[in-house]
Coordinates of C-alpha atoms in Angstrom, one line a residue:
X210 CA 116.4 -15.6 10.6
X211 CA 112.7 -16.8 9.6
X212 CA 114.1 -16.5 6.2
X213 CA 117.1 -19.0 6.9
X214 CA 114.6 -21.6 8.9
X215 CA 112.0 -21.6 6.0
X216 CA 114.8 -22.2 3.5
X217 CA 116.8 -24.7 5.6
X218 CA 113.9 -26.7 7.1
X219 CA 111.6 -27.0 4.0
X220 CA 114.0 -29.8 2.2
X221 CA 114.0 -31.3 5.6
X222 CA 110.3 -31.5 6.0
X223 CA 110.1 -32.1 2.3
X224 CA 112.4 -35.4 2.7
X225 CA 110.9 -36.7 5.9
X226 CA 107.6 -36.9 4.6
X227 CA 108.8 -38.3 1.4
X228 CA 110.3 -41.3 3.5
X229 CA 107.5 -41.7 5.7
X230 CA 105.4 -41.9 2.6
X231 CA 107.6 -44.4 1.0
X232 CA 108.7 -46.8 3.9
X233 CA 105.0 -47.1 4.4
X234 CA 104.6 -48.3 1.4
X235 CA 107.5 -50.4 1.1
X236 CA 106.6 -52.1 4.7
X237 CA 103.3 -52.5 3.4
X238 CA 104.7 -54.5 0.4
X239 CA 106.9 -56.3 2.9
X240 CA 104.0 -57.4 4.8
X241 CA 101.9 -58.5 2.0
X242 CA 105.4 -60.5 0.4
X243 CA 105.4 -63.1 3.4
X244 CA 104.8 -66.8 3.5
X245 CA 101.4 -67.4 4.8
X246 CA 101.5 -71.2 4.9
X247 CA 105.0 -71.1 7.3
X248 CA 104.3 -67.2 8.7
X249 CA 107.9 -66.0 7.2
X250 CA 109.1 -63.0 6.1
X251 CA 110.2 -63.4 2.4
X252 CA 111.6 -60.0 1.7
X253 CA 111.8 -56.5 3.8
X254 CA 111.6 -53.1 1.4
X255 CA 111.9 -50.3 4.2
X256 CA 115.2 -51.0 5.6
X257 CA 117.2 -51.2 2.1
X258 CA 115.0 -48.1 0.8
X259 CA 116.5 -46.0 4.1
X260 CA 119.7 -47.1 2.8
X261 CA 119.8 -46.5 -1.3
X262 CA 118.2 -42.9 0.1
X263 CA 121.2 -42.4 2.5
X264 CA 123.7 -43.3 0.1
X265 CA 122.1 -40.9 -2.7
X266 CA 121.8 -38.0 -0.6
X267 CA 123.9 -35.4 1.4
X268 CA 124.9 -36.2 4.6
X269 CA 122.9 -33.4 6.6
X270 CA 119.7 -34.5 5.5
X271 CA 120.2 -38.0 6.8
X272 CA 118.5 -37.2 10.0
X273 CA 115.0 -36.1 7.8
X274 CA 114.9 -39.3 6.3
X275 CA 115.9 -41.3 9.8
X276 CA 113.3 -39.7 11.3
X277 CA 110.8 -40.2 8.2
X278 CA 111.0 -44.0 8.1
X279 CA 110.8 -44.3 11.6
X280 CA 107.7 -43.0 12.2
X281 CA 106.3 -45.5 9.1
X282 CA 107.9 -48.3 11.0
X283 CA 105.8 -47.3 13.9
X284 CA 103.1 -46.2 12.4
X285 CA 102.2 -49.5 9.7
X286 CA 102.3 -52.1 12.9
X287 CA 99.7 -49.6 15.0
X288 CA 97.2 -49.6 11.6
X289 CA 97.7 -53.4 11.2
X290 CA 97.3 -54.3 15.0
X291 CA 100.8 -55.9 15.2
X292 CA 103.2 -55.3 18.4
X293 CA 104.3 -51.9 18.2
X294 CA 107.1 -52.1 20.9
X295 CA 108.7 -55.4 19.4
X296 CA 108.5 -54.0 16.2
X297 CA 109.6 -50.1 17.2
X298 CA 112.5 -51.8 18.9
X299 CA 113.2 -54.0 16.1
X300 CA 113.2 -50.9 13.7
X301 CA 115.2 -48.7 15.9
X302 CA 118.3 -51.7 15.9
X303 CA 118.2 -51.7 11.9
X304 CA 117.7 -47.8 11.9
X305 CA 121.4 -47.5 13.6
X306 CA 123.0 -50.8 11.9
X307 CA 121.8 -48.9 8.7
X308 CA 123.2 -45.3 9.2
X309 CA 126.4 -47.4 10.7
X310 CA 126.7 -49.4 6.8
X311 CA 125.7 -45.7 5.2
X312 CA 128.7 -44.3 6.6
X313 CA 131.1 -47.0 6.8
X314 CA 130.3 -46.9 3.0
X315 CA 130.3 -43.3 2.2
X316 CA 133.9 -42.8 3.9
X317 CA 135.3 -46.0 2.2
X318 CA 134.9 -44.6 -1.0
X319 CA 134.3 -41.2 -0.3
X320 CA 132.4 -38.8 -3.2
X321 CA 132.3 -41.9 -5.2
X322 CA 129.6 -44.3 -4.1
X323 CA 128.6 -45.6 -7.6
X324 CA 127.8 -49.7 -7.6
X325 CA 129.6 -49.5 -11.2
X326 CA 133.2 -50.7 -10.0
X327 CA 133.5 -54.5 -9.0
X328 CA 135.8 -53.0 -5.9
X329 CA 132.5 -50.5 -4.7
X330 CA 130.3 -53.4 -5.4
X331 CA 131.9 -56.1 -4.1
X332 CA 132.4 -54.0 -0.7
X333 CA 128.6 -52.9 -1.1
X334 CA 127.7 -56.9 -0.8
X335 CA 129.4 -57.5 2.1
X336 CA 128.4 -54.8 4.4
X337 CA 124.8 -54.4 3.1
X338 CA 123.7 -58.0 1.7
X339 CA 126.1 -59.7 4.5
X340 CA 127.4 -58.1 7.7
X341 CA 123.9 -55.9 7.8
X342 CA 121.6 -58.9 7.6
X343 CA 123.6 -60.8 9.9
X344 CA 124.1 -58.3 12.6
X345 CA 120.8 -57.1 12.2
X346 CA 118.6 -60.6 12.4
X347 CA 121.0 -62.1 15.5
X348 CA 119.7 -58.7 17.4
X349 CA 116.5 -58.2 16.2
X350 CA 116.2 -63.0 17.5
X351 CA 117.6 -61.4 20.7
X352 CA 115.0 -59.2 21.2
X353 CA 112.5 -61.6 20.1
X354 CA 113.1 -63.3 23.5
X355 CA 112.5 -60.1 25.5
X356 CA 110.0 -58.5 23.7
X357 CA 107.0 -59.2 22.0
X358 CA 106.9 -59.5 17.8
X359 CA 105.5 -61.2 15.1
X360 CA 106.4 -64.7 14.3
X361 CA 107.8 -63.6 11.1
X362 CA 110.1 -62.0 13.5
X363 CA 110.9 -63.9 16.3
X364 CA 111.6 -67.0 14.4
X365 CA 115.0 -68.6 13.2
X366 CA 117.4 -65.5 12.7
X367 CA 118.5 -66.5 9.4
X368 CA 114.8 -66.5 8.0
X369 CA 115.3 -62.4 8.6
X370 CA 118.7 -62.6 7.6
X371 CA 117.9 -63.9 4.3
X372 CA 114.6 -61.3 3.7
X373 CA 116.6 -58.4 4.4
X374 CA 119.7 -59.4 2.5
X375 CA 117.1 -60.0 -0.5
X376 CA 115.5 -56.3 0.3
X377 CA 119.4 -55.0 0.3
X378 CA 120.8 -56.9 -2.8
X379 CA 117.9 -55.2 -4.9
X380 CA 116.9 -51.7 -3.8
X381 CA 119.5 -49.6 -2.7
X382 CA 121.9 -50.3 -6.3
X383 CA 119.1 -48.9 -8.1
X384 CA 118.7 -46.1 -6.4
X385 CA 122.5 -45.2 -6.4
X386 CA 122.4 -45.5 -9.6
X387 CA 119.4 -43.7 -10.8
X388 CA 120.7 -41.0 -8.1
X389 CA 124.2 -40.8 -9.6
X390 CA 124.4 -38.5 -12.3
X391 CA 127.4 -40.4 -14.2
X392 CA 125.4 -43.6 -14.7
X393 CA 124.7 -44.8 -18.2
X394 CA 121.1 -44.5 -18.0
X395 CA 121.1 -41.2 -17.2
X396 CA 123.2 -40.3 -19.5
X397 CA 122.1 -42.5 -22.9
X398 CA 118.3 -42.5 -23.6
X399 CA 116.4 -44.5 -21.2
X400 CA 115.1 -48.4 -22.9
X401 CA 112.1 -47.4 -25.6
X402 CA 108.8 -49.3 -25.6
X403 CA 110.0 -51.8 -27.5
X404 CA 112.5 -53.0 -24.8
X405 CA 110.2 -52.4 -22.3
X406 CA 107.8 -54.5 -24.3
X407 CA 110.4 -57.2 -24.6
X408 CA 110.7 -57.5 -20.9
X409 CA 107.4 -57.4 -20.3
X410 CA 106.3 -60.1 -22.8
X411 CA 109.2 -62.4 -21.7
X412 CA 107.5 -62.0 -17.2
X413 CA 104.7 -63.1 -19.0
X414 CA 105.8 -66.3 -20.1
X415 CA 108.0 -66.6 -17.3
X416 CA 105.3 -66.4 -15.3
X417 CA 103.3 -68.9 -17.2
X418 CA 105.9 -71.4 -17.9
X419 CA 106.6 -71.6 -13.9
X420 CA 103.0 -71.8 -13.0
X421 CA 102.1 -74.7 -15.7
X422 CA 105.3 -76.7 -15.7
X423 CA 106.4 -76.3 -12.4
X424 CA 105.3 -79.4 -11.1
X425 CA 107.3 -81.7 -13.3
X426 CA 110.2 -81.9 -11.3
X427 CA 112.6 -82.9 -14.5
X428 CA 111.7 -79.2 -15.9
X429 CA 112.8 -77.4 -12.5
X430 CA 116.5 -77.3 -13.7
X431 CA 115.5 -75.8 -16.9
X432 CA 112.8 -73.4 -15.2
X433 CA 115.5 -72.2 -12.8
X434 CA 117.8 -71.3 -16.0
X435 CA 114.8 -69.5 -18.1
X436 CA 115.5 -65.6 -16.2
X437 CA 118.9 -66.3 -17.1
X438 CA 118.7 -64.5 -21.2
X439 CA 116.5 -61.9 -19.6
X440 CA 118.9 -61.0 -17.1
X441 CA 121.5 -60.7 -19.6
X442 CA 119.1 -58.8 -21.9
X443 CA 118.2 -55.8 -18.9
X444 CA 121.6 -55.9 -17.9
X445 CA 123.3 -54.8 -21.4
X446 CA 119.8 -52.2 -22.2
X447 CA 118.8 -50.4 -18.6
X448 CA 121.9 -51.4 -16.5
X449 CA 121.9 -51.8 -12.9
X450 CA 118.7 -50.4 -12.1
X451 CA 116.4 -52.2 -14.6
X452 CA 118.3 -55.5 -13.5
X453 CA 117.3 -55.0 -9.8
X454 CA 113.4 -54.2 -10.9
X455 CA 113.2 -57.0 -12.8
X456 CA 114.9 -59.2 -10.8
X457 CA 112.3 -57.6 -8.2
X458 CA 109.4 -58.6 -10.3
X459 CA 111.0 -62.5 -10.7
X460 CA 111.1 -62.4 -7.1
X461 CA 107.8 -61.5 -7.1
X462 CA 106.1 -64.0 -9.1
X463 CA 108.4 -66.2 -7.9
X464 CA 106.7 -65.7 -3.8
X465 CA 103.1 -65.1 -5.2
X466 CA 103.4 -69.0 -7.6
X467 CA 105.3 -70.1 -4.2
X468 CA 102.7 -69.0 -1.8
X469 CA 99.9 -71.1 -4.2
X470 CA 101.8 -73.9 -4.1
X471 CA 102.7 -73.6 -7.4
X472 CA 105.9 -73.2 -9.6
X473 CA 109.1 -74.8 -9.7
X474 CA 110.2 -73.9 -6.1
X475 CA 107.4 -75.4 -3.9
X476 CA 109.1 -78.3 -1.7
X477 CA 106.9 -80.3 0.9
X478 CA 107.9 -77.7 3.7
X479 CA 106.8 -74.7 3.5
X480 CA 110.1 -73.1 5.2
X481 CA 111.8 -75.3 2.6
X482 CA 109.7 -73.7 -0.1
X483 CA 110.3 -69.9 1.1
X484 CA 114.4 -70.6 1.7
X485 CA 114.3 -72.1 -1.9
X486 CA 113.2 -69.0 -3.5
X487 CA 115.0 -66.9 -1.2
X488 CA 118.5 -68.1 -2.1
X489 CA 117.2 -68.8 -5.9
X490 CA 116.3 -65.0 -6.0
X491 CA 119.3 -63.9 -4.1
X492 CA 121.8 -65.7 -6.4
X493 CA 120.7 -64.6 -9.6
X494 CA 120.2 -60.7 -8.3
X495 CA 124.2 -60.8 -7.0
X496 CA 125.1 -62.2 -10.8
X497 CA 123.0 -59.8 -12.8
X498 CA 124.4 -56.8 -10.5
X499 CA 127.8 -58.0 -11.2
X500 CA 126.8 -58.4 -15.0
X501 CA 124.9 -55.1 -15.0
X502 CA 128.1 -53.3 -13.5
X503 CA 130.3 -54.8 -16.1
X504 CA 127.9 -53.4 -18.6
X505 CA 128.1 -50.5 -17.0
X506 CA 131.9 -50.4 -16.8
X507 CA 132.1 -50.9 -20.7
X508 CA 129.4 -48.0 -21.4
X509 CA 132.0 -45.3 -19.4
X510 CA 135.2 -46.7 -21.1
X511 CA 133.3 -46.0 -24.3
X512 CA 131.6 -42.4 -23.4
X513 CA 135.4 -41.7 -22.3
X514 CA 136.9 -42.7 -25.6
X515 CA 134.2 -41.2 -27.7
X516 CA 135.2 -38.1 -25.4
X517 CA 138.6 -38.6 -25.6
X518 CA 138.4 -38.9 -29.6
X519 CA 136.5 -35.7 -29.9
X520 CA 138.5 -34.0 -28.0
X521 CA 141.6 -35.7 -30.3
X522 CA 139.5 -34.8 -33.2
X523 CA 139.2 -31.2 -32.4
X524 CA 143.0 -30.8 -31.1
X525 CA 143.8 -32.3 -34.8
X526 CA 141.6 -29.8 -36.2
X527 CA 143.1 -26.7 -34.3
X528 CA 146.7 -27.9 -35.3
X529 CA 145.4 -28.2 -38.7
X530 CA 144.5 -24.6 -38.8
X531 CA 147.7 -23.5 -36.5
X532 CA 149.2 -25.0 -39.3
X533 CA 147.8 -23.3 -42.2
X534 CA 147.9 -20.3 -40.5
X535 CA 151.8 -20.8 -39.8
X536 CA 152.3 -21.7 -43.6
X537 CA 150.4 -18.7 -44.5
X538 CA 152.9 -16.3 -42.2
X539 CA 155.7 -17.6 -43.5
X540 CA 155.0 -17.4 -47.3
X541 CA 154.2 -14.0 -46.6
X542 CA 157.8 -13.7 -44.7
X543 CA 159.6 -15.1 -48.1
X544 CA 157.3 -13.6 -50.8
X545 CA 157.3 -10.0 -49.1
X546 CA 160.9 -10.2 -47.5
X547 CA 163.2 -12.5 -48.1
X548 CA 162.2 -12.9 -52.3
X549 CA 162.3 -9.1 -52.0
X550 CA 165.8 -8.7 -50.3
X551 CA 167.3 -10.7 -53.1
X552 CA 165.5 -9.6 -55.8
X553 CA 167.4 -6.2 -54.3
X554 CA 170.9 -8.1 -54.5
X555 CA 170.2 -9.1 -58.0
X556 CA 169.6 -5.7 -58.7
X557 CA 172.7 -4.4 -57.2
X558 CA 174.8 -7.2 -58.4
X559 CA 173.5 -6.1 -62.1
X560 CA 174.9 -2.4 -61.2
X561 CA 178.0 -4.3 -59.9
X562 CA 178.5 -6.0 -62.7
X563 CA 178.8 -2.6 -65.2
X564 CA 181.4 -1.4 -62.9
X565 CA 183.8 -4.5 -62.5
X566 CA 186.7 -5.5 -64.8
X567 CA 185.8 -7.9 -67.7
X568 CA 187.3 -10.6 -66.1
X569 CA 185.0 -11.0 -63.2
X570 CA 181.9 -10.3 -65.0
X571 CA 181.1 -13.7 -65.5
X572 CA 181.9 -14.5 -62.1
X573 CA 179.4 -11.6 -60.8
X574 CA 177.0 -13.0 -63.9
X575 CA 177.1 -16.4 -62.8
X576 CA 176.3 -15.1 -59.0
X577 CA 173.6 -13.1 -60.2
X578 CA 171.9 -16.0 -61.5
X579 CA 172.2 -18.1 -58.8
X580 CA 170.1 -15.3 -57.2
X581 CA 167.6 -15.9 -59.6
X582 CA 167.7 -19.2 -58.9
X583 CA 167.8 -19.1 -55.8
X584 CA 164.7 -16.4 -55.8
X585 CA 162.6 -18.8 -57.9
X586 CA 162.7 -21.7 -55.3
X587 CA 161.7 -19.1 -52.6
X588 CA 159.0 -18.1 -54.9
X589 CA 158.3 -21.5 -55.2
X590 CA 158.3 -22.5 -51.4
X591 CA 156.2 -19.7 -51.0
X592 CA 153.6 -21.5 -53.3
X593 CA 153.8 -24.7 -52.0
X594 CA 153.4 -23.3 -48.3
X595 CA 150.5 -21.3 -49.2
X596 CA 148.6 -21.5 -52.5
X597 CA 148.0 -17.3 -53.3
X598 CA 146.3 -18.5 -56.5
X599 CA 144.0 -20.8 -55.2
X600 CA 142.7 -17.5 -53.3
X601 CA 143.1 -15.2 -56.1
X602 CA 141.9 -17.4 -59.4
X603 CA 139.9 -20.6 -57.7
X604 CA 140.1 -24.0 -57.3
X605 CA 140.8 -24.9 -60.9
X606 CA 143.6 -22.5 -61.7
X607 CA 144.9 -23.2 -58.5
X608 CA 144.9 -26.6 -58.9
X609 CA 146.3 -26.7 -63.2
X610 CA 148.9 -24.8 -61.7
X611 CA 150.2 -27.2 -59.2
X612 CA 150.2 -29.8 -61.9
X613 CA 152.4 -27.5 -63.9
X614 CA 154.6 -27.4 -61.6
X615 CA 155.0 -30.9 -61.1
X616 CA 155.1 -31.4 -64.9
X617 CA 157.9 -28.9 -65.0
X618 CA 159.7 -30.4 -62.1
X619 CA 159.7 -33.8 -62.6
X620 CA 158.2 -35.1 -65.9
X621 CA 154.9 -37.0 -65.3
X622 CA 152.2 -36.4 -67.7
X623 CA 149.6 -35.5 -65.5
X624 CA 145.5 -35.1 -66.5
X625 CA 143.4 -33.0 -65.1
X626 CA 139.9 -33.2 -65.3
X627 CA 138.0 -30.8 -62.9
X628 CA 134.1 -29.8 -62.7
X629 CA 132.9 -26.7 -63.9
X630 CA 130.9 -26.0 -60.4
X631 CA 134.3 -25.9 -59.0
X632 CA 134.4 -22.2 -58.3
X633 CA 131.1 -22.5 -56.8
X634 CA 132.9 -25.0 -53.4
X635 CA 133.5 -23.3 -50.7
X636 CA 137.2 -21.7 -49.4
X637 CA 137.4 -24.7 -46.6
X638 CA 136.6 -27.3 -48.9
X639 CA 138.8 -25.9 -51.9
X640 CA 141.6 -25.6 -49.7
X641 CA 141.4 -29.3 -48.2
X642 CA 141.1 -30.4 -51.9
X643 CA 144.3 -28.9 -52.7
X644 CA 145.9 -29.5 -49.8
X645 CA 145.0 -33.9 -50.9
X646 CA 146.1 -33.3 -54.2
X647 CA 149.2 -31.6 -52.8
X648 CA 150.1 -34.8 -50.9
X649 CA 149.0 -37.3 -53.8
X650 CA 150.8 -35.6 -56.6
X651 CA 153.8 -35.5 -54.1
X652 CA 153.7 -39.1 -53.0
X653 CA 153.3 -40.1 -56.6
X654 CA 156.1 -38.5 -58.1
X655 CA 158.3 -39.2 -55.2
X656 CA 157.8 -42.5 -54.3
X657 CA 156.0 -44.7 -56.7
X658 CA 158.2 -43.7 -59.9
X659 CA 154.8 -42.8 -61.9
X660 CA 155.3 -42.0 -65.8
X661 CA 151.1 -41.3 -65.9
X662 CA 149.0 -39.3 -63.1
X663 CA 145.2 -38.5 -63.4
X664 CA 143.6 -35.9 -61.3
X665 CA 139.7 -35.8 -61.2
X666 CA 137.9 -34.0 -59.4
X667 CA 133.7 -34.5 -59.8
X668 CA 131.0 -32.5 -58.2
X669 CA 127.4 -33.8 -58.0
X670 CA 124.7 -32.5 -56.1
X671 CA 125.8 -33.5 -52.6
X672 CA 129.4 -34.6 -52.3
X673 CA 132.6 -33.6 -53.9
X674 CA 134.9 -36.8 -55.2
X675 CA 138.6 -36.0 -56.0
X676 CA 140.2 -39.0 -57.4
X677 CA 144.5 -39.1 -58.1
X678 CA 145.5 -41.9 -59.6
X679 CA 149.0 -43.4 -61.0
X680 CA 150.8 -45.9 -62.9
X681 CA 153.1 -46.3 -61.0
X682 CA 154.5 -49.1 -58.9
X683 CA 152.3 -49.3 -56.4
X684 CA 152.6 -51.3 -52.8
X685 CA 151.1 -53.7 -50.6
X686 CA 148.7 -51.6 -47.8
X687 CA 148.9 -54.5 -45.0
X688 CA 152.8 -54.4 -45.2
X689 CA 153.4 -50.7 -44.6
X690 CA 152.5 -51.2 -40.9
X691 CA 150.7 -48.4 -40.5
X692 CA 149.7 -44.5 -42.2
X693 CA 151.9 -41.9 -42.6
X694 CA 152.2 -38.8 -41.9
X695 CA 150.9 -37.5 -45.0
X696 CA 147.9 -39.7 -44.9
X697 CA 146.9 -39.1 -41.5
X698 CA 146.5 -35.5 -42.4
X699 CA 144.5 -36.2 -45.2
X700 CA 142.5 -38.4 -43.3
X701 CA 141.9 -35.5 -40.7
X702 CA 140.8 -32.6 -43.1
X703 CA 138.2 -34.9 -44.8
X704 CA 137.1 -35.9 -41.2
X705 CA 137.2 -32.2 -40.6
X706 CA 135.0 -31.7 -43.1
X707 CA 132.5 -34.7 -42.8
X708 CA 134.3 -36.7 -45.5
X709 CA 136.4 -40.1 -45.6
X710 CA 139.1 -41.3 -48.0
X711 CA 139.9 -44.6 -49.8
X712 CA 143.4 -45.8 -50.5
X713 CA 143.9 -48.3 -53.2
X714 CA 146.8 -50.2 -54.3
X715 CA 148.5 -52.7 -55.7
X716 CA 151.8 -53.8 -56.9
X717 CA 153.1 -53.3 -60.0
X718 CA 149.6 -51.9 -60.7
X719 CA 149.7 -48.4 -59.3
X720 CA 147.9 -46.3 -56.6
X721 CA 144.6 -44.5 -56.3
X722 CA 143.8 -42.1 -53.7
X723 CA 140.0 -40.7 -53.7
X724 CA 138.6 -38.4 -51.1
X725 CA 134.9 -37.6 -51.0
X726 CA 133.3 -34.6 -49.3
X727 CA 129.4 -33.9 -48.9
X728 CA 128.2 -30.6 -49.2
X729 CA 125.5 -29.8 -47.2
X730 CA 124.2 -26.6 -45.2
X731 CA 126.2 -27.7 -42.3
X732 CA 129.9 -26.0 -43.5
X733 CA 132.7 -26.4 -41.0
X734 CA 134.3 -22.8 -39.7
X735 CA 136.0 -21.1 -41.9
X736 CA 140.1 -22.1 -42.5
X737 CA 139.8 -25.1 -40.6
X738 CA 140.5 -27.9 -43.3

């Protein structure tokens, strides 16, 4: 039992303190954040860190953290001398509207509570950056005329409302996403100093520019714009959570300039001057989330597909060597079976043929031939499906005898020029060169009527080049709509192998086909080109 306690209570003791550490700090931030000049509240950090925490974490350890940031709520006021039953009271409404949002939230879109959909955060704005502000500043006015508070509390309810829907609009989306283990930036390398140097060179003059030029009012238009290709720039390189710091940090220099009188938000009131850079903040946060989550979107689609194509890649692979495999089984079947069986009728048929009348011998002769005949396709099928030489004698042999046999069949002169380090490649890369001579040799004496066909094949020091060219009549590549068969397979055993392929042709003017192959320590598994 003591056992079970220690190991059930310890991440709850853990959490709450971790909240009661940070929602001290974040209402101490809060507190420092306010307009002095008009006694406002310009943002709140406590109530939309209870919520991002709430949202990340499991359900039964909601009532740690609840109980964490409560006790900081209380606590800050009593350090600061400020009302501590206003303020308790005040805390105690938001604690409940914010558990009511967490939940409302959580069983909308159940395991999923990523801000990387437009639906999810579209939903998010309106129950955290809308209905919760709203509910929560009309009660939190109410009790402002029962209770003692701050002015920063008890004034105009939409002064609150706009602080906390700040606070909500840019801490709790980067915490979900930080806290979600699908997100982008967890799963791509977070930004490198240089970005992070970018963004911190580009405050900087942000910074400056407001504080120096802010006072002519025909720059403010233009000084309003200037986040805008920063924004864009953290949005497509640290996603939704470095868009909701820096839009923090904006919002920070944008209060501190605005609290000096200075930058291109100040008005002559100075609840004028804190609403300005309220709804100025609040804007450009909502469109760089929305930005941020599109960029987000379009990382996943491509981390799927790049998935997706390995996956493709390695299916085309396994057929590839499902397919040699198959070829292999089924020469054997017609070399060691079938070519047997009727090399055994010929036999017999030669017996039969001592023992017949002379008038049917040349009926039996002529059948006995077309045994042969038909024995020497099989023998030749058998080749074709799986090359025995190219096992037995190498790469060259294997190779000078295909373009025998294509000489013999259908005419073509055909040159072949091979390397000497040929019988040094491996078996997966002599096989996939065969395999793409194969198909060219084939494609050229079938289709393109060639009268001249030269094979090279060139080894160097780190790649493999086989080059088949023809004479013959060539075609135009953007009017076949599309690869065949034939080349899509080449295409996958050089991709198999780390390779690519180049198609050339014209008409009238031939066709040349050249695959290259680098050869490196990294071989692929044996038999799979």
């Amino acid at each position: 039992m003591n056992g079970w306690a220690l190991g059930g209570g310890l991440p709850l003791l853990v959490r709450g303190t971790g909240m009661l550490v940070a929602a001290g700090v974040a209402q101490w931030l809060s507190l420092m954040l306010w307009n002095r000049h008009g006694d406002a509240q310009m943002l709140w950090l406590a109530g939309p860190l209870l919520l991002g925490v709430l949202l990340s974490d499991q359900q039964c350890y909601w009532f740690a953290h609840d109980v964490g940031w409560l006790l900081a709520m209380v606590a800050v006021p009593l350090i600061q001398g400020l009302p501590v039953i206003g303020i308790a009271a005040a805390c105690a409404t938001a604690l409940v509207l914010i558990n009511g949002v967490a939940w409302l939230f959580r069983v909308s879109f159940q395991q999923d509570r990523s801000l990387d959909d437009f639906s999810r955060l579209l939903g998010y704005l309106v129950l955290a950056v809308l209905l919760l502000p709203l509910v929560a500043s009309l009660l939190v006015s109410w009790l402002g005329q029962v209770l003692s508070m701050p002015v920063w509390l008890s004034r105009s309810w939409w002064h609150v409302a706009l602080a906390d829907a700040l606070g909500y609009v840019l801490v709790p989306p980067a915490i979900v996403s930080l806290a979600n283990p699908g997100s982008s930036l967890r799963r791509d390398a977070l930004p490198n100093w240089s970005v992070l140097l970018v963004i911190v060179v580009a405050l900087a003059l942000l910074w400056l520019g407001w504080r120096e030029l802010g006072e002519y009012g025909t720059l403010r238009p233009l000084l309003l714009l200037a986040p805008v290709p920063l924004a864009i720039f953290v949005a497509l390189r640290a996603q939704i959570p470095g868009t909701c710091m820096v839009s923090l940090v904006m919002g920070g220099i944008a209060i501190e300039l605005s609290l000096s009188r200075q930058g291109p938000f100040v008005q002559d009131d100075a609840a004028l001057t804190t609403v300005s850079v309220q709804l100025w903040l609040l804007g450009i946060a909502i469109a760089s989330l929305f930005l941020a989550a599109l960029v987000e979107q379009r990382r996943s689609t491509q981390r799927a597909l790049s998935v997706s194509s390995s996956e493709i890649r390695e299916l085309a692979g396994r057929l590839i060597v499902a397919q040699e495999q198959e070829r292999a089984r089924i020469a054997r079947d017609l070399h060691d079976d079938i070519n047997q069986r009727l090399a055994v009728a010929s036999i017999r048929l030669s017996a039969l043929r001592r023992k017949v009348d002379e008038r049917s011998r040349p009926d039996v002769s002529q059948l006995q031939n077309d045994l042969i005949s038909l024995s020497e396709d099989v023998r030749h099928i058998s080749h074709d499906l799986h090359p025995s030489m190219l096992t037995q004698t190498g790469l060259t042999a294997a190779l000078a005898g295909l373009c025998q046999t294509h000489r013999q069949r259908s005419g073509p002169l055909i040159d072949l020029t091979v390397s000497p380090q040929a019988k040094d490649l491996s078996e997966d890369v002599s096989l996939c060169l065969y395999r793409v001579a194969q198909e060219a040799l084939a494609n050229a004496v079938r289709h393109s009527s060639a009268q001249h066909i030269r094979v090279a094949l060139r080894i160097g020091e780190d790649r493999v080049d086989l080059t088949v060219s023809d004479d013959g009549k060539g075609f135009e590549l953007d009017a076949e709509g599309g690869r065949g068969l034939g080349l899509m397979s080449i295409d996958e055993r050089a991709k198999l192998l780390g390779g690519s392929y180049r198609l050339c042709s014209t008409l009238g003017k031939g066709t040349e086909l050249c695959i290259c192959i680098p050869l490196g320590p990294a071989s692929p598994l044996q038999g799979q080109a």
